[in-house]
Amino acid sequence: MATREELTEKTRGWFTGRLPEDLFEGAPEVTVDREEITVVGRIAEPAYADGASEAEKAAAIEGRIKEFRERTREARILVARDAEHKFGRKVSWGVRCGDEGRLFTHLSVPVMTRLRQPQRALLDTLVDGGVARSRSDALAWCVRLVEKNAGEWIGELREAMRRVEEVRETGPDRDGDATKADAETDSESE
């Protein structure tokens, strides 16, 4: 069974080879989870007039992103269909242009959880306070808050998990030899 990292690498490689060469500047970022593959590529910034204001630059980037999305829609749909068939996941698209990042399409997937009364009360407070429309929105708000405020810590945790996977792969049971040996020992002792 492939690890999450191996699946991501295989998927990234497939997209790098399958996408038209002139679609993005360089290889795209590819993120994979159980439901979705998100492909984000960098596109060229527009040429600005000398002395362009920040508002003018922001409008130019917005226009470039919109133009890219419309111009590449059919090509992206064809690639997404192939990928969805091959990987069994929906494909979402996005771009980076300058300092701006934009997702065009992406899934909103329900996640089941069990909460105790104090946790439900917290969500209800967010709803009653007008921060969220529902408990579901309140929970999503909490996740975004953690993502924003604990991003560095989450990154360190992901790196630690990746390192654990690397160590496991180099362990004595990496080819299943220990399992075979245990089975042989069990059958000999019977």
PDB file of C-alpha atoms in Angstrom:
ATOM      1  CA  MET A   1       0.000   0.000   0.000  1.00  0.00           C
ATOM      2  CA  ALA A   2       1.416   3.384  -1.000  1.00  0.00           C
ATOM      3  CA  THR A   3       2.074   5.987   1.663  1.00  0.00           C
ATOM      4  CA  ARG A   4       0.408   9.378   1.471  1.00  0.00           C
ATOM      5  CA  GLU A   5       3.728  10.898   0.385  1.00  0.00           C
ATOM      6  CA  GLU A   6       4.177   8.308  -2.394  1.00  0.00           C
ATOM      7  CA  LEU A   7       0.633   8.945  -3.623  1.00  0.00           C
ATOM      8  CA  THR A   8       1.256  12.696  -3.643  1.00  0.00           C
ATOM      9  CA  GLU A   9       4.538  12.248  -5.535  1.00  0.00           C
ATOM     10  CA  LYS A  10       2.927   9.935  -8.096  1.00  0.00           C
ATOM     11  CA  THR A  11       0.017  12.342  -8.553  1.00  0.00           C
ATOM     12  CA  ARG A  12       2.319  15.375  -8.819  1.00  0.00           C
ATOM     13  CA  GLY A  13       4.415  13.560 -11.409  1.00  0.00           C
ATOM     14  CA  TRP A  14       1.347  12.597 -13.416  1.00  0.00           C
ATOM     15  CA  PHE A  15       0.094  16.203 -13.480  1.00  0.00           C
ATOM     16  CA  THR A  16       3.553  17.558 -14.318  1.00  0.00           C
ATOM     17  CA  GLY A  17       3.697  15.232 -17.315  1.00  0.00           C
ATOM     18  CA  ARG A  18       0.054  15.568 -18.347  1.00  0.00           C
ATOM     19  CA  LEU A  19      -0.451  19.345 -18.168  1.00  0.00           C
ATOM     20  CA  PRO A  20       0.310  21.401 -21.284  1.00  0.00           C
ATOM     21  CA  GLU A  21       3.867  22.750 -20.909  1.00  0.00           C
ATOM     22  CA  ASP A  22       2.803  26.374 -21.271  1.00  0.00           C
ATOM     23  CA  LEU A  23      -0.055  26.202 -18.743  1.00  0.00           C
ATOM     24  CA  PHE A  24       1.986  27.230 -15.680  1.00  0.00           C
ATOM     25  CA  GLU A  25       5.419  28.673 -14.982  1.00  0.00           C
ATOM     26  CA  GLY A  26       7.194  25.591 -13.663  1.00  0.00           C
ATOM     27  CA  ALA A  27       5.735  22.534 -11.984  1.00  0.00           C
ATOM     28  CA  PRO A  28       2.435  22.984 -10.134  1.00  0.00           C
ATOM     29  CA  GLU A  29       1.872  22.461  -6.410  1.00  0.00           C
ATOM     30  CA  VAL A  30      -0.237  19.308  -6.018  1.00  0.00           C
ATOM     31  CA  THR A  31      -2.017  18.534  -2.746  1.00  0.00           C
ATOM     32  CA  VAL A  32      -3.831  15.222  -2.266  1.00  0.00           C
ATOM     33  CA  ASP A  33      -6.257  14.062   0.404  1.00  0.00           C
ATOM     34  CA  ARG A  34      -8.885  11.307   0.482  1.00  0.00           C
ATOM     35  CA  GLU A  35     -11.459  13.244  -1.537  1.00  0.00           C
ATOM     36  CA  GLU A  36      -9.632  15.810  -3.629  1.00  0.00           C
ATOM     37  CA  ILE A  37      -6.547  16.695  -5.645  1.00  0.00           C
ATOM     38  CA  THR A  38      -5.770  20.414  -5.674  1.00  0.00           C
ATOM     39  CA  VAL A  39      -3.492  21.707  -8.432  1.00  0.00           C
ATOM     40  CA  VAL A  40      -2.102  25.234  -8.033  1.00  0.00           C
ATOM     41  CA  GLY A  41       0.264  26.706 -10.593  1.00  0.00           C
ATOM     42  CA  ARG A  42       2.095  29.987 -10.940  1.00  0.00           C
ATOM     43  CA  ILE A  43       1.191  32.287 -13.834  1.00  0.00           C
ATOM     44  CA  ALA A  44       3.102  35.303 -15.105  1.00  0.00           C
ATOM     45  CA  GLU A  45       2.406  38.661 -13.540  1.00  0.00           C
ATOM     46  CA  PRO A  46       1.125  41.302 -15.939  1.00  0.00           C
ATOM     47  CA  ALA A  47       3.462  44.086 -17.053  1.00  0.00           C
ATOM     48  CA  TYR A  48       2.645  47.194 -15.028  1.00  0.00           C
ATOM     49  CA  ALA A  49       2.902  50.804 -16.109  1.00  0.00           C
ATOM     50  CA  ASP A  50       5.787  52.737 -14.530  1.00  0.00           C
ATOM     51  CA  GLY A  51       4.719  54.034 -11.134  1.00  0.00           C
ATOM     52  CA  ALA A  52       1.618  51.804 -10.985  1.00  0.00           C
ATOM     53  CA  SER A  53      -0.223  52.059  -7.666  1.00  0.00           C
ATOM     54  CA  GLU A  54      -0.978  49.045  -5.482  1.00  0.00           C
ATOM     55  CA  ALA A  55      -4.643  49.300  -6.519  1.00  0.00           C
ATOM     56  CA  GLU A  56      -3.665  49.231 -10.202  1.00  0.00           C
ATOM     57  CA  LYS A  57      -1.390  46.220  -9.656  1.00  0.00           C
ATOM     58  CA  ALA A  58      -4.115  44.380  -7.725  1.00  0.00           C
ATOM     59  CA  ALA A  59      -6.621  45.040 -10.526  1.00  0.00           C
ATOM     60  CA  ALA A  60      -4.121  43.861 -13.156  1.00  0.00           C
ATOM     61  CA  ILE A  61      -3.475  40.634 -11.238  1.00  0.00           C
ATOM     62  CA  GLU A  62      -7.216  40.085 -10.797  1.00  0.00           C
ATOM     63  CA  GLY A  63      -7.690  40.534 -14.553  1.00  0.00           C
ATOM     64  CA  ARG A  64      -4.810  38.171 -15.364  1.00  0.00           C
ATOM     65  CA  ILE A  65      -6.247  35.462 -13.101  1.00  0.00           C
ATOM     66  CA  LYS A  66      -9.710  35.821 -14.657  1.00  0.00           C
ATOM     67  CA  GLU A  67      -8.282  35.709 -18.190  1.00  0.00           C
ATOM     68  CA  PHE A  68      -6.232  32.602 -17.357  1.00  0.00           C
ATOM     69  CA  ARG A  69      -9.217  30.838 -15.820  1.00  0.00           C
ATOM     70  CA  GLU A  70     -11.436  31.462 -18.850  1.00  0.00           C
ATOM     71  CA  ARG A  71      -8.754  30.713 -21.462  1.00  0.00           C
ATOM     72  CA  THR A  72      -7.651  27.416 -19.910  1.00  0.00           C
ATOM     73  CA  ARG A  73     -11.037  26.075 -18.770  1.00  0.00           C
ATOM     74  CA  GLU A  74     -11.437  23.418 -21.484  1.00  0.00           C
ATOM     75  CA  ALA A  75      -7.863  22.127 -21.161  1.00  0.00           C
ATOM     76  CA  ARG A  76      -8.197  21.920 -17.375  1.00  0.00           C
ATOM     77  CA  ILE A  77     -11.512  20.055 -17.665  1.00  0.00           C
ATOM     78  CA  LEU A  78      -9.950  17.439 -19.966  1.00  0.00           C
ATOM     79  CA  VAL A  79      -7.013  16.884 -17.616  1.00  0.00           C
ATOM     80  CA  ALA A  80      -9.339  16.757 -14.593  1.00  0.00           C
ATOM     81  CA  ARG A  81     -11.512  14.084 -16.223  1.00  0.00           C
ATOM     82  CA  ASP A  82      -8.467  11.906 -16.874  1.00  0.00           C
ATOM     83  CA  ALA A  83      -7.160  12.451 -13.338  1.00  0.00           C
ATOM     84  CA  GLU A  84     -10.538  11.774 -11.697  1.00  0.00           C
ATOM     85  CA  HIS A  85     -10.752   8.488 -13.590  1.00  0.00           C
ATOM     86  CA  LYS A  86      -7.146   7.529 -12.772  1.00  0.00           C
ATOM     87  CA  PHE A  87      -7.024   8.575  -9.099  1.00  0.00           C
ATOM     88  CA  GLY A  88     -10.688   8.345  -8.022  1.00  0.00           C
ATOM     89  CA  ARG A  89     -10.696  11.888  -6.598  1.00  0.00           C
ATOM     90  CA  LYS A  90     -12.153  15.208  -7.700  1.00  0.00           C
ATOM     91  CA  VAL A  91      -9.693  17.766  -9.073  1.00  0.00           C
ATOM     92  CA  SER A  92      -9.651  21.392  -7.966  1.00  0.00           C
ATOM     93  CA  TRP A  93      -7.656  24.181  -9.588  1.00  0.00           C
ATOM     94  CA  GLY A  94      -5.984  27.379  -8.479  1.00  0.00           C
ATOM     95  CA  VAL A  95      -3.253  29.840  -9.419  1.00  0.00           C
ATOM     96  CA  ARG A  96      -0.644  32.104  -7.901  1.00  0.00           C
ATOM     97  CA  CYS A  97       0.075  35.397  -9.596  1.00  0.00           C
ATOM     98  CA  GLY A  98       2.470  37.744  -7.844  1.00  0.00           C
ATOM     99  CA  ASP A  99       1.597  37.574  -4.148  1.00  0.00           C
ATOM    100  CA  GLU A 100      -2.029  36.636  -4.863  1.00  0.00           C
ATOM    101  CA  GLY A 101      -3.313  33.067  -4.640  1.00  0.00           C
ATOM    102  CA  ARG A 102      -6.752  32.014  -5.839  1.00  0.00           C
ATOM    103  CA  LEU A 103      -8.616  28.704  -5.867  1.00  0.00           C
ATOM    104  CA  PHE A 104     -11.116  28.434  -8.715  1.00  0.00           C
ATOM    105  CA  THR A 105     -12.947  25.352  -7.585  1.00  0.00           C
ATOM    106  CA  HIS A 106     -12.631  23.219  -4.509  1.00  0.00           C
ATOM    107  CA  LEU A 107     -14.712  20.785  -2.536  1.00  0.00           C
ATOM    108  CA  SER A 108     -16.426  21.459   0.734  1.00  0.00           C
ATOM    109  CA  VAL A 109     -16.537  18.036   2.365  1.00  0.00           C
ATOM    110  CA  PRO A 110     -18.621  17.220   5.447  1.00  0.00           C
ATOM    111  CA  VAL A 111     -16.582  15.886   8.341  1.00  0.00           C
ATOM    112  CA  MET A 112     -18.267  13.946  11.115  1.00  0.00           C
ATOM    113  CA  THR A 113     -17.208  14.514  14.696  1.00  0.00           C
ATOM    114  CA  ARG A 114     -18.512  13.964  18.198  1.00  0.00           C
ATOM    115  CA  LEU A 115     -18.416  16.902  20.567  1.00  0.00           C
ATOM    116  CA  ARG A 116     -19.103  17.074  24.276  1.00  0.00           C
ATOM    117  CA  GLN A 117     -21.517  19.624  25.696  1.00  0.00           C
ATOM    118  CA  PRO A 118     -18.913  22.337  26.496  1.00  0.00           C
ATOM    119  CA  GLN A 119     -17.607  22.102  22.920  1.00  0.00           C
ATOM    120  CA  ARG A 120     -21.136  22.301  21.493  1.00  0.00           C
ATOM    121  CA  ALA A 121     -21.813  25.284  23.776  1.00  0.00           C
ATOM    122  CA  LEU A 122     -18.755  27.019  22.329  1.00  0.00           C
ATOM    123  CA  LEU A 123     -20.069  26.498  18.791  1.00  0.00           C
ATOM    124  CA  ASP A 124     -23.518  27.734  19.869  1.00  0.00           C
ATOM    125  CA  THR A 125     -21.910  30.881  21.326  1.00  0.00           C
ATOM    126  CA  LEU A 126     -20.271  31.577  17.965  1.00  0.00           C
ATOM    127  CA  VAL A 127     -23.635  31.110  16.242  1.00  0.00           C
ATOM    128  CA  ASP A 128     -25.526  33.243  18.790  1.00  0.00           C
ATOM    129  CA  GLY A 129     -22.843  35.935  18.533  1.00  0.00           C
ATOM    130  CA  GLY A 130     -23.280  36.160  14.760  1.00  0.00           C
ATOM    131  CA  VAL A 131     -19.789  34.852  13.990  1.00  0.00           C
ATOM    132  CA  ALA A 132     -21.258  31.821  12.191  1.00  0.00           C
ATOM    133  CA  ARG A 133     -24.649  30.812  10.768  1.00  0.00           C
ATOM    134  CA  SER A 134     -24.587  27.258  12.084  1.00  0.00           C
ATOM    135  CA  ARG A 135     -22.551  24.853  14.190  1.00  0.00           C
ATOM    136  CA  SER A 136     -20.978  23.590  10.979  1.00  0.00           C
ATOM    137  CA  ASP A 137     -19.904  27.128  10.014  1.00  0.00           C
ATOM    138  CA  ALA A 138     -18.652  27.702  13.569  1.00  0.00           C
ATOM    139  CA  LEU A 139     -16.527  24.555  13.435  1.00  0.00           C
ATOM    140  CA  ALA A 140     -15.100  25.607  10.054  1.00  0.00           C
ATOM    141  CA  TRP A 141     -14.355  29.047  11.556  1.00  0.00           C
ATOM    142  CA  CYS A 142     -12.455  27.370  14.423  1.00  0.00           C
ATOM    143  CA  VAL A 143     -10.416  25.290  11.974  1.00  0.00           C
ATOM    144  CA  ARG A 144      -9.508  28.404   9.956  1.00  0.00           C
ATOM    145  CA  LEU A 145      -8.490  30.172  13.180  1.00  0.00           C
ATOM    146  CA  VAL A 146      -6.193  27.299  14.170  1.00  0.00           C
ATOM    147  CA  GLU A 147      -4.808  27.173  10.623  1.00  0.00           C
ATOM    148  CA  LYS A 148      -4.034  30.895  10.751  1.00  0.00           C
ATOM    149  CA  ASN A 149      -2.615  31.059  14.270  1.00  0.00           C
ATOM    150  CA  ALA A 150      -0.903  27.683  14.516  1.00  0.00           C
ATOM    151  CA  GLY A 151       0.325  27.351  10.938  1.00  0.00           C
ATOM    152  CA  GLU A 152       3.989  27.012  11.895  1.00  0.00           C
ATOM    153  CA  TRP A 153       3.207  24.372  14.520  1.00  0.00           C
ATOM    154  CA  ILE A 154       1.007  22.433  12.059  1.00  0.00           C
ATOM    155  CA  GLY A 155       3.867  22.560   9.536  1.00  0.00           C
ATOM    156  CA  GLU A 156       6.273  21.142  12.120  1.00  0.00           C
ATOM    157  CA  LEU A 157       3.788  18.384  12.964  1.00  0.00           C
ATOM    158  CA  ARG A 158       3.420  17.445   9.284  1.00  0.00           C
ATOM    159  CA  GLU A 159       7.206  17.365   8.899  1.00  0.00           C
ATOM    160  CA  ALA A 160       7.502  15.116  11.959  1.00  0.00           C
ATOM    161  CA  MET A 161       4.887  12.735  10.508  1.00  0.00           C
ATOM    162  CA  ARG A 162       6.794  12.643   7.216  1.00  0.00           C
ATOM    163  CA  ARG A 163      10.001  11.825   9.091  1.00  0.00           C
ATOM    164  CA  VAL A 164       8.278   9.002  11.024  1.00  0.00           C
ATOM    165  CA  GLU A 165       7.156   7.523   7.699  1.00  0.00           C
ATOM    166  CA  GLU A 166      10.750   7.655   6.401  1.00  0.00           C
ATOM    167  CA  VAL A 167      12.033   5.872   9.517  1.00  0.00           C
ATOM    168  CA  ARG A 168       9.342   3.190   9.204  1.00  0.00           C
ATOM    169  CA  GLU A 169      10.356   2.552   5.601  1.00  0.00           C
ATOM    170  CA  THR A 170      13.938   1.805   6.678  1.00  0.00           C
ATOM    171  CA  GLY A 171      12.890  -0.473   9.547  1.00  0.00           C
ATOM    172  CA  PRO A 172      13.500  -4.227   9.754  1.00  0.00           C
ATOM    173  CA  ASP A 173       9.987  -5.065   8.545  1.00  0.00           C
ATOM    174  CA  ARG A 174      10.036  -2.857   5.465  1.00  0.00           C
ATOM    175  CA  ASP A 175       9.553  -5.782   3.052  1.00  0.00           C
ATOM    176  CA  GLY A 176       7.278  -7.804   5.292  1.00  0.00           C
ATOM    177  CA  ASP A 177      10.150 -10.213   6.119  1.00  0.00           C
ATOM    178  CA  ALA A 178       9.349 -10.198   9.831  1.00  0.00           C
ATOM    179  CA  THR A 179       5.737 -11.137   9.129  1.00  0.00           C
ATOM    180  CA  LYS A 180       6.832 -14.076   6.951  1.00  0.00           C
ATOM    181  CA  ALA A 181       9.360 -15.192   9.564  1.00  0.00           C
ATOM    182  CA  ASP A 182       6.702 -15.006  12.309  1.00  0.00           C
ATOM    183  CA  ALA A 183       4.333 -17.099  10.194  1.00  0.00           C
ATOM    184  CA  GLU A 184       7.037 -19.713   9.542  1.00  0.00           C
ATOM    185  CA  THR A 185       7.961 -19.853  13.236  1.00  0.00           C
ATOM    186  CA  ASP A 186       4.299 -20.268  14.201  1.00  0.00           C
ATOM    187  CA  SER A 187       3.803 -23.141  11.734  1.00  0.00           C
ATOM    188  CA  GLU A 188       6.991 -24.906  12.913  1.00  0.00           C
ATOM    189  CA  SER A 189       5.936 -24.756  16.567  1.00  0.00           C
ATOM    190  CA  GLU A 190       2.568 -26.383  15.905  1.00  0.00           C
TER     191      GLU A 190
END
